[in-house]
mmCIF file of C-alpha atoms and ligand atoms in Angstrom:
data_model
loop_
_atom_site.group_PDB
_atom_site.id
_atom_site.type_symbol
_atom_site.label_atom_id
_atom_site.label_comp_id
_atom_site.label_asym_id
_atom_site.label_seq_id
_atom_site.Cartn_x
_atom_site.Cartn_y
_atom_site.Cartn_z
ATOM 1 C CA MET J 1233 72.586 106.536 104.700
ATOM 2 C CA ALA J 1234 74.988 107.686 102.006
ATOM 3 C CA SER J 1235 78.607 106.617 102.449
ATOM 4 C CA ILE J 1236 81.243 109.229 103.224
ATOM 5 C CA PHE J 1237 82.564 108.789 99.687
ATOM 6 C CA THR J 1238 79.118 109.410 98.157
ATOM 7 C CA ARG J 1239 78.937 112.569 100.244
ATOM 8 C CA ILE J 1240 82.363 113.592 98.914
ATOM 9 C CA ILE J 1241 81.296 112.858 95.318
ATOM 10 C CA GLN J 1242 78.154 114.932 95.823
ATOM 11 C CA GLY J 1243 80.230 117.844 97.130
ATOM 12 C CA GLU J 1244 78.719 117.684 100.618
ATOM 13 C CA ILE J 1245 82.145 116.964 102.150
ATOM 14 C CA PRO J 1246 85.224 118.704 100.707
ATOM 15 C CA CYS J 1247 88.033 116.800 99.033
ATOM 16 C CA HIS J 1248 91.033 117.381 96.788
ATOM 17 C CA LYS J 1249 89.625 116.134 93.493
ATOM 18 C CA VAL J 1250 91.959 114.680 90.911
ATOM 19 C CA ALA J 1251 89.611 113.409 88.186
ATOM 20 C CA GLU J 1252 85.959 112.662 87.459
ATOM 21 C CA ASP J 1253 83.785 111.229 84.709
ATOM 22 C CA ASP J 1254 80.176 110.082 84.606
ATOM 23 C CA ARG J 1255 80.927 106.856 86.515
ATOM 24 C CA TYR J 1256 84.048 107.435 88.621
ATOM 25 C CA PHE J 1257 85.636 109.971 90.933
ATOM 26 C CA ALA J 1258 89.253 110.263 92.111
ATOM 27 C CA PHE J 1259 90.550 112.342 95.027
ATOM 28 C CA LEU J 1260 93.513 112.450 97.380
ATOM 29 C CA ASP J 1261 93.460 110.244 100.466
ATOM 30 C CA ILE J 1262 93.212 112.525 103.495
ATOM 31 C CA ASN J 1263 95.805 110.377 105.359
ATOM 32 C CA PRO J 1264 98.276 109.503 102.604
ATOM 33 C CA LEU J 1265 100.976 106.887 102.810
ATOM 34 C CA ARG J 1266 102.891 108.850 100.161
ATOM 35 C CA GLU J 1267 102.430 112.209 98.500
ATOM 36 C CA GLY J 1268 99.922 111.628 95.671
ATOM 37 C CA HIS J 1269 98.101 108.721 97.376
ATOM 38 C CA THR J 1270 94.777 108.759 95.531
ATOM 39 C CA LEU J 1271 91.454 106.973 95.933
ATOM 40 C CA VAL J 1272 89.427 105.990 92.864
ATOM 41 C CA VAL J 1273 85.763 105.436 93.634
ATOM 42 C CA PRO J 1274 82.758 104.366 91.555
ATOM 43 C CA LYS J 1275 79.810 106.736 91.834
ATOM 44 C CA LEU J 1276 77.673 103.629 92.179
ATOM 45 C CA GLU J 1277 77.654 102.913 95.901
ATOM 46 C CA VAL J 1278 78.599 99.276 96.422
ATOM 47 C CA ASP J 1279 80.444 98.150 99.552
ATOM 48 C CA VAL J 1280 82.586 95.194 98.431
ATOM 49 C CA PHE J 1281 84.877 95.851 95.453
ATOM 50 C CA PHE J 1282 84.313 92.450 93.847
ATOM 51 C CA ASP J 1283 80.535 92.891 94.157
ATOM 52 C CA LEU J 1284 80.695 95.683 91.553
ATOM 53 C CA PRO J 1285 78.867 94.802 88.315
ATOM 54 C CA PRO J 1286 81.407 93.493 85.759
ATOM 55 C CA ASP J 1287 81.300 96.587 83.536
ATOM 56 C CA GLN J 1288 81.864 98.847 86.562
ATOM 57 C CA LEU J 1289 84.703 96.651 87.767
ATOM 58 C CA ALA J 1290 86.448 96.702 84.406
ATOM 59 C CA GLY J 1291 85.758 100.415 83.975
ATOM 60 C CA ILE J 1292 87.233 101.457 87.310
ATOM 61 C CA MET J 1293 90.577 99.922 86.369
ATOM 62 C CA LEU J 1294 90.621 101.797 83.047
ATOM 63 C CA PHE J 1295 89.781 105.038 84.827
ATOM 64 C CA ALA J 1296 92.449 104.259 87.465
ATOM 65 C CA GLN J 1297 94.961 103.679 84.676
ATOM 66 C CA GLU J 1298 94.490 107.247 83.414
ATOM 67 C CA VAL J 1299 94.825 108.636 86.920
ATOM 68 C CA ALA J 1300 97.895 106.501 87.678
ATOM 69 C CA ARG J 1301 99.615 107.729 84.517
ATOM 70 C CA LYS J 1302 99.038 111.322 85.598
ATOM 71 C CA ILE J 1303 100.309 110.618 89.115
ATOM 72 C CA ARG J 1304 103.480 109.067 87.720
ATOM 73 C CA LYS J 1305 104.092 112.105 85.533
ATOM 74 C CA VAL J 1306 104.137 114.555 88.413
ATOM 75 C CA VAL J 1307 105.027 112.585 91.563
ATOM 76 C CA PRO J 1308 108.587 111.247 91.658
ATOM 77 C CA CYS J 1309 108.300 107.468 92.135
ATOM 78 C CA ASP J 1310 109.336 104.201 90.563
ATOM 79 C CA ARG J 1311 105.728 103.243 89.825
ATOM 80 C CA VAL J 1312 102.170 103.516 91.080
ATOM 81 C CA GLY J 1313 101.036 100.673 93.319
ATOM 82 C CA VAL J 1314 97.414 99.542 93.336
ATOM 83 C CA CYS J 1315 95.482 97.977 96.156
ATOM 84 C CA VAL J 1316 91.971 97.386 97.380
ATOM 85 C CA ILE J 1317 91.295 97.198 101.110
ATOM 86 C CA GLY J 1318 87.928 98.630 102.092
ATOM 87 C CA LEU J 1319 88.074 97.829 105.807
ATOM 88 C CA GLU J 1320 87.437 101.438 106.828
ATOM 89 C CA VAL J 1321 85.003 102.847 104.275
ATOM 90 C CA PRO J 1322 82.213 100.563 102.985
ATOM 91 C CA HIS J 1323 82.167 102.054 99.486
ATOM 92 C CA ALA J 1324 84.315 100.215 96.927
ATOM 93 C CA HIS J 1325 87.539 102.017 96.046
ATOM 94 C CA VAL J 1326 91.038 101.516 94.691
ATOM 95 C CA HIS J 1327 94.124 102.987 96.351
ATOM 96 C CA LEU J 1328 96.762 104.348 93.950
ATOM 97 C CA ILE J 1329 100.031 104.901 95.793
ATOM 98 C CA PRO J 1330 103.304 106.204 94.336
ATOM 99 C CA ILE J 1331 105.945 103.698 95.448
ATOM 100 C CA ASP J 1332 109.683 103.076 95.388
ATOM 101 C CA ARG J 1333 109.756 100.081 97.722
ATOM 102 C CA MET J 1334 107.384 97.460 99.118
ATOM 103 C CA SER J 1335 107.077 99.226 102.468
ATOM 104 C CA ASP J 1336 105.525 102.287 100.751
ATOM 105 C CA MET J 1337 102.316 100.235 100.599
ATOM 106 C CA ASP J 1338 102.385 99.206 104.258
ATOM 107 C CA PHE J 1339 99.169 100.571 105.769
ATOM 108 C CA ALA J 1340 100.457 99.876 109.272
ATOM 109 C CA ARG J 1341 103.038 102.659 108.842
ATOM 110 C CA PRO J 1342 102.351 106.165 110.148
ATOM 111 C CA LYS J 1343 100.542 108.294 107.558
ATOM 112 C CA LEU J 1344 101.960 111.563 106.238
ATOM 113 C CA LYS J 1345 100.677 114.765 107.760
ATOM 114 C CA LEU J 1346 100.108 117.113 104.820
ATOM 115 C CA SER J 1347 98.420 120.485 105.106
ATOM 116 C CA ALA J 1348 95.323 121.366 103.085
ATOM 117 C CA GLU J 1349 97.533 123.667 100.998
ATOM 118 C CA GLU J 1350 100.002 120.870 100.263
ATOM 119 C CA LEU J 1351 97.196 118.473 99.316
ATOM 120 C CA ALA J 1352 95.583 121.123 97.099
ATOM 121 C CA ALA J 1353 98.884 121.716 95.306
ATOM 122 C CA ILE J 1354 99.427 117.982 94.690
ATOM 123 C CA ALA J 1355 95.859 117.520 93.420
ATOM 124 C CA ASP J 1356 96.348 120.462 91.105
ATOM 125 C CA ARG J 1357 99.549 118.991 89.659
ATOM 126 C CA ILE J 1358 97.935 115.589 89.062
ATOM 127 C CA ARG J 1359 94.768 117.102 87.552
ATOM 128 C CA ASN J 1360 96.814 119.155 85.127
ATOM 129 C CA ALA J 1361 99.397 116.485 84.261
HETATM 130 P P1 5GP Y 2484 90.024 101.422 103.423
HETATM 131 O O1 5GP Y 2484 88.508 101.466 103.491
HETATM 132 O O2 5GP Y 2484 90.508 101.072 102.035
HETATM 133 O O3 5GP Y 2484 90.588 100.511 104.479
HETATM 134 O O4 5GP Y 2484 90.573 102.859 103.771
HETATM 135 C C1 5GP Y 2484 89.855 104.013 103.454
HETATM 136 C C2 5GP Y 2484 90.797 105.142 103.107
HETATM 137 O O5 5GP Y 2484 90.004 106.306 102.923
HETATM 138 C C3 5GP Y 2484 91.854 105.465 104.160
HETATM 139 O O6 5GP Y 2484 93.140 105.456 103.575
HETATM 140 C C4 5GP Y 2484 91.463 106.853 104.672
HETATM 141 O O7 5GP Y 2484 92.574 107.671 104.970
HETATM 142 C C5 5GP Y 2484 90.629 107.419 103.533
HETATM 143 N N1 5GP Y 2484 89.565 108.301 103.983
HETATM 144 C C6 5GP Y 2484 88.663 108.038 104.966
HETATM 145 N N2 5GP Y 2484 87.824 109.074 105.119
HETATM 146 C C7 5GP Y 2484 88.209 110.016 104.218
HETATM 147 C C8 5GP Y 2484 87.718 111.315 103.907
HETATM 148 O O8 5GP Y 2484 86.753 111.832 104.482
HETATM 149 N N3 5GP Y 2484 88.358 111.997 102.924
HETATM 150 C C9 5GP Y 2484 89.426 111.451 102.252
HETATM 151 N N4 5GP Y 2484 89.975 112.210 101.296
HETATM 152 N N5 5GP Y 2484 89.903 110.229 102.520
HETATM 153 C C10 5GP Y 2484 89.309 109.517 103.492
#
């Protein structure tokens, strides 16, 4: 069965898209740690991040770099943190999180509750940065 992220990429499940090319797709995390928390996903469905083929692995970081630069332009933050977890969704992905302090990347903290309108507005700002 297709992963939830493949279903998002295929447009079966809605998301707040930030960027896309032929190999990668970026969209806002539905339960963000910070405003602008973005997931970057390869269209190739592979569970474990470090099982991605080398060219896909290198490519996702270059794609994430472009997205991170856009996030930093429009979301006030010191920098954009990067992490890979993958315990919840078995489709490789990178988290990009605007941060000012270490605790901004603490996944044990309560997530923000943003409305669909707020998420849409943030995605729009990042897309157009
Ligand atoms: P991980 O697999 O890295 O542990 O966490 C998966 C992340 O994907 C979580 O931060 C979670 O909020 C996010 N997520 C899970 N399902 C969806 C979804 O259907 N839409 C979006 N936009 N994000 C999701």
